Short mmCIF file of C-alpha atoms and ligand atoms in Angstrom, two decimals:
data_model
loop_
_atom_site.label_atom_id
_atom_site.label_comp_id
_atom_site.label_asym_id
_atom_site.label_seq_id
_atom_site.Cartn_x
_atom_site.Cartn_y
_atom_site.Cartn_z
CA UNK A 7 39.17 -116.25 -56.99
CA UNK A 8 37.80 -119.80 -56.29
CA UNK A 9 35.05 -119.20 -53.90
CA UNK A 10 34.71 -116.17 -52.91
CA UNK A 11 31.55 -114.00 -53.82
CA UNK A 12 31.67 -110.36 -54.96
CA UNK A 13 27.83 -109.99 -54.23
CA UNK A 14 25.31 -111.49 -52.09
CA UNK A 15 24.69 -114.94 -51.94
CA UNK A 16 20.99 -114.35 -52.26
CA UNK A 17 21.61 -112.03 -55.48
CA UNK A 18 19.40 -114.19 -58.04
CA UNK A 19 20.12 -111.53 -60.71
CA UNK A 20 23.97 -111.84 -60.43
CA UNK A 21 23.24 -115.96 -61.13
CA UNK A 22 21.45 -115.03 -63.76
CA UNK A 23 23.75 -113.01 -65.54
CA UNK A 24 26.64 -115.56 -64.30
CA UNK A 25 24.63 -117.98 -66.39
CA UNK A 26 24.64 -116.32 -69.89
CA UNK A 27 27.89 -115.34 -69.35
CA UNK A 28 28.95 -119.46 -69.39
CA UNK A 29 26.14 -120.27 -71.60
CA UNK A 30 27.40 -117.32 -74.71
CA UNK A 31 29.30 -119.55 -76.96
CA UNK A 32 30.62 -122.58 -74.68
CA UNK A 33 27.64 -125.04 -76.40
CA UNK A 34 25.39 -124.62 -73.34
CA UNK A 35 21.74 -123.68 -73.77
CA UNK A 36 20.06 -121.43 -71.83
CA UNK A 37 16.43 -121.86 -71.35
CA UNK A 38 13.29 -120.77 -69.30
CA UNK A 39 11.58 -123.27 -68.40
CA UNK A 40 9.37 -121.76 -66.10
CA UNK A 41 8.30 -118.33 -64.17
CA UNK A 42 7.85 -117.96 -60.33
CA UNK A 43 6.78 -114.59 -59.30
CA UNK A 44 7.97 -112.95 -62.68
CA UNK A 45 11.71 -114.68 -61.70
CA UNK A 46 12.49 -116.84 -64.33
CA UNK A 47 13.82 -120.17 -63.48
CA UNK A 48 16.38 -121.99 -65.44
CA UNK A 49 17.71 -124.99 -67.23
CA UNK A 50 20.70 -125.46 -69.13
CA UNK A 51 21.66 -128.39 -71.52
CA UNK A 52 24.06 -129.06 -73.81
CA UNK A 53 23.04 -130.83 -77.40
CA UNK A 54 23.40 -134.28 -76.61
CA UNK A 55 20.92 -133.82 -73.59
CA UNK A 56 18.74 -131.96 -75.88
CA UNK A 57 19.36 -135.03 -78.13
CA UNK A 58 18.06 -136.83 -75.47
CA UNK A 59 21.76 -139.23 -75.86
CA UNK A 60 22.09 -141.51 -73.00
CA UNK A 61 24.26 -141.66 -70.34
CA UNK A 62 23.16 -138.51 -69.22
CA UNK A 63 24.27 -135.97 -66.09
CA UNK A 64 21.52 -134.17 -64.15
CA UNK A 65 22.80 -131.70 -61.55
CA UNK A 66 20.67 -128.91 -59.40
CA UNK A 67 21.07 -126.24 -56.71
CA UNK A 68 19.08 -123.68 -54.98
CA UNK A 69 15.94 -125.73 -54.33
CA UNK A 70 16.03 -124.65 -50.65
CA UNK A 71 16.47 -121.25 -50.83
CA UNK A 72 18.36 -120.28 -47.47
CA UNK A 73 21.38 -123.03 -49.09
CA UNK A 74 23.24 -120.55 -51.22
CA UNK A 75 26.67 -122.16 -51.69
CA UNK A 76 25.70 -124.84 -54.21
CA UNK A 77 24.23 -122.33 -56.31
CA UNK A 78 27.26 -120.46 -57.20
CA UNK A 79 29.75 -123.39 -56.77
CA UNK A 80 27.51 -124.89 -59.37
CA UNK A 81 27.78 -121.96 -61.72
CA UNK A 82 31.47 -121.61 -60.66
CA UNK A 83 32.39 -125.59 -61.72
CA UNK A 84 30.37 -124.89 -65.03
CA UNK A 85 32.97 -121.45 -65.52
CA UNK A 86 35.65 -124.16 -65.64
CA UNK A 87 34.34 -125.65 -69.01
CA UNK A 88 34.81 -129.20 -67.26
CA UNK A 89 35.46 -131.52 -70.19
CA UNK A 90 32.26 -133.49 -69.19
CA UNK A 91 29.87 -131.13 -69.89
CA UNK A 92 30.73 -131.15 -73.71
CA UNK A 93 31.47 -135.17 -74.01
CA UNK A 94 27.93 -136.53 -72.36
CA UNK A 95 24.43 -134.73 -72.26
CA UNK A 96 23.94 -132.56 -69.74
CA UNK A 97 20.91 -131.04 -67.81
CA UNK A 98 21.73 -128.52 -64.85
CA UNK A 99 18.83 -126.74 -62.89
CA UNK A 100 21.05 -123.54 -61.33
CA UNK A 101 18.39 -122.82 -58.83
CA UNK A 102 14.91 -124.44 -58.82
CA UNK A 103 13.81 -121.82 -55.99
CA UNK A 104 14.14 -118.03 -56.63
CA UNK A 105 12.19 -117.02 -54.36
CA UNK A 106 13.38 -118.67 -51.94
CA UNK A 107 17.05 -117.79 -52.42
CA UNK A 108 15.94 -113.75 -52.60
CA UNK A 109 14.59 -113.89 -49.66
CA UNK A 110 16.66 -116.52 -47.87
CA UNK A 111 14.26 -119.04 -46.89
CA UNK A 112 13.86 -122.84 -46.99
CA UNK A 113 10.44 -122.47 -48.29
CA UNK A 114 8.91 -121.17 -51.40
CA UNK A 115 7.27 -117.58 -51.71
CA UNK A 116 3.81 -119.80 -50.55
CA UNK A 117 5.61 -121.47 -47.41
CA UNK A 118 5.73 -124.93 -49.40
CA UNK A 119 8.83 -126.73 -49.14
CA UNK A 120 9.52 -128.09 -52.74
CA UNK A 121 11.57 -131.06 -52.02
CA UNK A 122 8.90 -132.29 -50.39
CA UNK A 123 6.34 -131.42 -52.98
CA UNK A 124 8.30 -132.92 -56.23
CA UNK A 125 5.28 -135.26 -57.21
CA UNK A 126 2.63 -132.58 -56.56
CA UNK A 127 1.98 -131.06 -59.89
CA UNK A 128 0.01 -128.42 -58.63
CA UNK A 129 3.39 -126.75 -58.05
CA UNK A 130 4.07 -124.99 -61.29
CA UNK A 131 7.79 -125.23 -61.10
CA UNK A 132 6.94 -129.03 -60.47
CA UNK A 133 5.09 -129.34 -63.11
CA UNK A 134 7.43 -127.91 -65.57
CA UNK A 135 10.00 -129.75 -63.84
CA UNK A 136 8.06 -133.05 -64.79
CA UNK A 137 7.36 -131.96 -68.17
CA UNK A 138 11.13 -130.92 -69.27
CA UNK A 139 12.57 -134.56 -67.90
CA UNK A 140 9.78 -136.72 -69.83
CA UNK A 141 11.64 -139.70 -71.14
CA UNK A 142 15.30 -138.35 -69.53
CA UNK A 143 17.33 -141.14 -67.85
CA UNK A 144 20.17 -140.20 -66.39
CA UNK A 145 23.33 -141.97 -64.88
CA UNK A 146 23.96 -139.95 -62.48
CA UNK A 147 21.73 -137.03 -60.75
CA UNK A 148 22.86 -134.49 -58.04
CA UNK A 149 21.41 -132.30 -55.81
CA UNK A 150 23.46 -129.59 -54.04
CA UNK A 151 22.30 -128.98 -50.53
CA UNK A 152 23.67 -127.31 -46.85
CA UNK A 153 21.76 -128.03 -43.41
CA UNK A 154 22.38 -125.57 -40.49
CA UNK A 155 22.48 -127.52 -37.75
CA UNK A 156 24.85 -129.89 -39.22
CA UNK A 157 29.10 -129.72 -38.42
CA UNK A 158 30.28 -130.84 -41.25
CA UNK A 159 29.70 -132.07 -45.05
CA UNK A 160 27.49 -135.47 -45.74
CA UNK A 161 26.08 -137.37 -48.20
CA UNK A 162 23.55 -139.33 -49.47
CA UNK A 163 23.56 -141.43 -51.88
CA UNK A 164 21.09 -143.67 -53.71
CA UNK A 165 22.79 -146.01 -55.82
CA UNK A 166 22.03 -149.26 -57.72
CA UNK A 167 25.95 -149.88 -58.38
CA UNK A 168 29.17 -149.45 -56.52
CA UNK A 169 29.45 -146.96 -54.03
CA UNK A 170 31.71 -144.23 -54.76
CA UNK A 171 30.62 -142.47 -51.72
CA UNK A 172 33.32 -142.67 -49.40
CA UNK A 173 36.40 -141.10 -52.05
CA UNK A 174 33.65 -138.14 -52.87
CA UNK A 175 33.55 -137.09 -49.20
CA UNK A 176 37.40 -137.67 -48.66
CA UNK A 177 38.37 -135.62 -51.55
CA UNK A 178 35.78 -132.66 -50.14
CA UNK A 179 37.16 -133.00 -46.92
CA UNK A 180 40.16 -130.73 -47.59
CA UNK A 181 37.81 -127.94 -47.45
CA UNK A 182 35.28 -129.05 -44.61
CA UNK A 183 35.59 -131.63 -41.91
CA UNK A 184 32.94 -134.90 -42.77
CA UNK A 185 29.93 -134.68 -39.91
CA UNK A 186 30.86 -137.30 -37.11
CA UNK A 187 27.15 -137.10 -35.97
CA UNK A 188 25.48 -141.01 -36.16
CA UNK A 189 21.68 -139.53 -36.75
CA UNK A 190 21.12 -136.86 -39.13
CA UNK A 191 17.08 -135.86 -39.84
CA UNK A 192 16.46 -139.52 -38.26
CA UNK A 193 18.52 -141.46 -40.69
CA UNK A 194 21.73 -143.11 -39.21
CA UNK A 195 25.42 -142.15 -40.94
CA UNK A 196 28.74 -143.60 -40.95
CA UNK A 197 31.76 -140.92 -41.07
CA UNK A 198 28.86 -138.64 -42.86
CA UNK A 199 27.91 -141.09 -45.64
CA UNK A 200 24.45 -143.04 -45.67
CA UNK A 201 23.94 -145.60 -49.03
CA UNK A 202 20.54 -146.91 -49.70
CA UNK A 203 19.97 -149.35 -52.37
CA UNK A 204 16.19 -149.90 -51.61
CA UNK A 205 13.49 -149.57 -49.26
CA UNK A 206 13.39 -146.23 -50.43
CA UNK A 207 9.70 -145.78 -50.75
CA UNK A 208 9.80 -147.01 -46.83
CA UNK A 209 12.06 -143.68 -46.62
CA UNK A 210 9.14 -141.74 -48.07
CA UNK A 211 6.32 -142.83 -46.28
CA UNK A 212 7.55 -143.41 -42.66
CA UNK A 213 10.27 -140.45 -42.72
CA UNK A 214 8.93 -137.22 -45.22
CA UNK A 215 5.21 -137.87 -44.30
CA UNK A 216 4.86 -138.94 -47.78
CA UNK A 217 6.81 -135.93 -49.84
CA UNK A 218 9.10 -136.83 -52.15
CA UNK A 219 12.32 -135.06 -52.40
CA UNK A 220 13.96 -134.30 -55.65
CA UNK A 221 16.62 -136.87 -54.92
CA UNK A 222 14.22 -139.64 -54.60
CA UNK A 223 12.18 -139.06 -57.35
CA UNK A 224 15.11 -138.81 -59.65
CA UNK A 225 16.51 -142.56 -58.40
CA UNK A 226 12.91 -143.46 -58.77
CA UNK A 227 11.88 -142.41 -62.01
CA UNK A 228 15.00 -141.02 -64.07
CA UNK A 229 18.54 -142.02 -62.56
CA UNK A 230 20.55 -144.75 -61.83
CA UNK A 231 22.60 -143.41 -59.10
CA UNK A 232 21.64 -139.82 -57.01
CA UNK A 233 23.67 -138.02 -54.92
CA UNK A 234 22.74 -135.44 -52.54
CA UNK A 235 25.44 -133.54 -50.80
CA UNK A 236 24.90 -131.27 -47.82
CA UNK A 237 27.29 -129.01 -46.27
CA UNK A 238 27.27 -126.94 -43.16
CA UNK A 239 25.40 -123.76 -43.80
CA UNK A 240 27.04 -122.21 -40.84
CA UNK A 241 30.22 -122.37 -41.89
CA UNK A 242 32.81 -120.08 -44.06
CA UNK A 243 31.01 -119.71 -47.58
CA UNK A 244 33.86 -119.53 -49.43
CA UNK A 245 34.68 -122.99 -48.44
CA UNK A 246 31.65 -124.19 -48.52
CA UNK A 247 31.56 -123.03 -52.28
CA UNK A 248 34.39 -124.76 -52.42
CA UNK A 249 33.27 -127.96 -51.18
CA UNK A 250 30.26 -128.09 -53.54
CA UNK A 251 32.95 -127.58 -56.57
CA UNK A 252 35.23 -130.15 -54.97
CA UNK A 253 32.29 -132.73 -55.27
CA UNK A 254 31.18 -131.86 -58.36
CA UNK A 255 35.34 -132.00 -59.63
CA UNK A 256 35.51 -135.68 -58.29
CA UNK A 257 32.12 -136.85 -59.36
CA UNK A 258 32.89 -135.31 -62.97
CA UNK A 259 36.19 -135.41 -62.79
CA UNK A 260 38.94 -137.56 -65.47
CA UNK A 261 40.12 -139.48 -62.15
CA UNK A 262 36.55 -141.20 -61.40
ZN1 ZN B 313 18.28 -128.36 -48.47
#
């Protein structure tokens, strides 16, 4: 039943239980690394990341909490026991926002919008955030996203390498048409893809009034390549699930 939900997609208690379901005896650990309004928030790792090993995956979901397709395509893609997950380290935050994703809203329970807020330590789940990747590098980070005023699916990605870009969105496409719009949040896109390489601190400062987002903290401080993918929160949720497990297949898949 690829996709489709049996529950709400704000039902944080469902993930939860979803989670130690995967996590009982498939290698995964299943921690708490911090408590938001007596919801606790979660990180799995396998040993290696634990191990701190490098070469390291970093995926997360649910840190805006009215996206809730990446959060269950990302437990969903875990279900599958993808090879990857037991052959390199592996840290995966399943929803960084509870909150939020109870009660459907961008923002926090406190109207802050945490990926703008990822360097602001007064945040607790930022600063446990902080405190469990000390001294993690990854090679590749993602964060799982949707946008509701956007058409179709897009990406961004950060990269210091090759861009791989183009075949991610082409093999998501079979779900969800890529957006065609140029601008998206002020930042100009080609056939839904935008690469930066640098000038990313420009990005900060001139475009997020100086908040970092997850995304760019992570190419800043912890990964060599970051990925955000967005898809259109308007559309079907079963294929937007899908999507979000399509991209995580080809990212993690054999074939890339
Ligand atoms: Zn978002």
């Amino acid at each position: 039943m690829s996709g489709h939900l049996h529950h709400s997609g704000h039902d944080y208690g469902a993930l939860v239980e979803g989670w130690k379901a995967v996590c009982e005896g498939s290698g995964l650990d299943l921690g708490v690394f911090c408590e938001i309004n007596g919801l606790p928030v979660l990180k799995i790792t396998n040993g290696a990341a634990s191990a701190r090993d490098p070469g390291g995956l970093y995926v997360s979901a649910g840190v805006h909490g009215d996206e809730c397709a990446p959060v269950w395509a990302l437990l969903e893609w875990a279900a599958s026991k993808p090879e990857i997950l037991r052959d390199r380290p592996v840290t995966l935050f399943p929803c960084l926002n509870p909150v939020g994703l109870v009660e459907n809203t961008r923002r926090d329970g406190n109207g802050v919008d945490l990926n703008r807020s990822f360097t602001d330590v007064s945040q607790p789940v930022i600063a446990a955030w902080q405190e469990a990747l000390e001294g993690c590098r990854f090679d590749v980070s993602v964060n799982l996203h949707e946008d509701y005023d956007a058409t179709g699916i897009y990406l961004y990605e950060l990269t210091r390498g090759e861009s791989k870009g183009d075949r991610l969105l082409d093999a998501c496409s079979i779900h969800l048409p890529r957006e065609t719009a140029a601008v998206i949040d002020g930042s100009d896109f080609t056939n839904g893809l935008l690469v930066r390489t640098s000038g990313i601190e420009e990005v900060v400062a001139e475009q997020l009034g100086g908040g970092y987002p997850e995304a760019i903290l992570l190419f800043l401080k912890y990964a060599a390549v970051s990925y955000t993918f967005e898809t259109p929160s308007e559309a079907d949720l079963s294929r937007r699930i899908a999507a979000h497990r399509t991209f995580l297949d080809s990212l993690f898949g054999p074939s890339v």
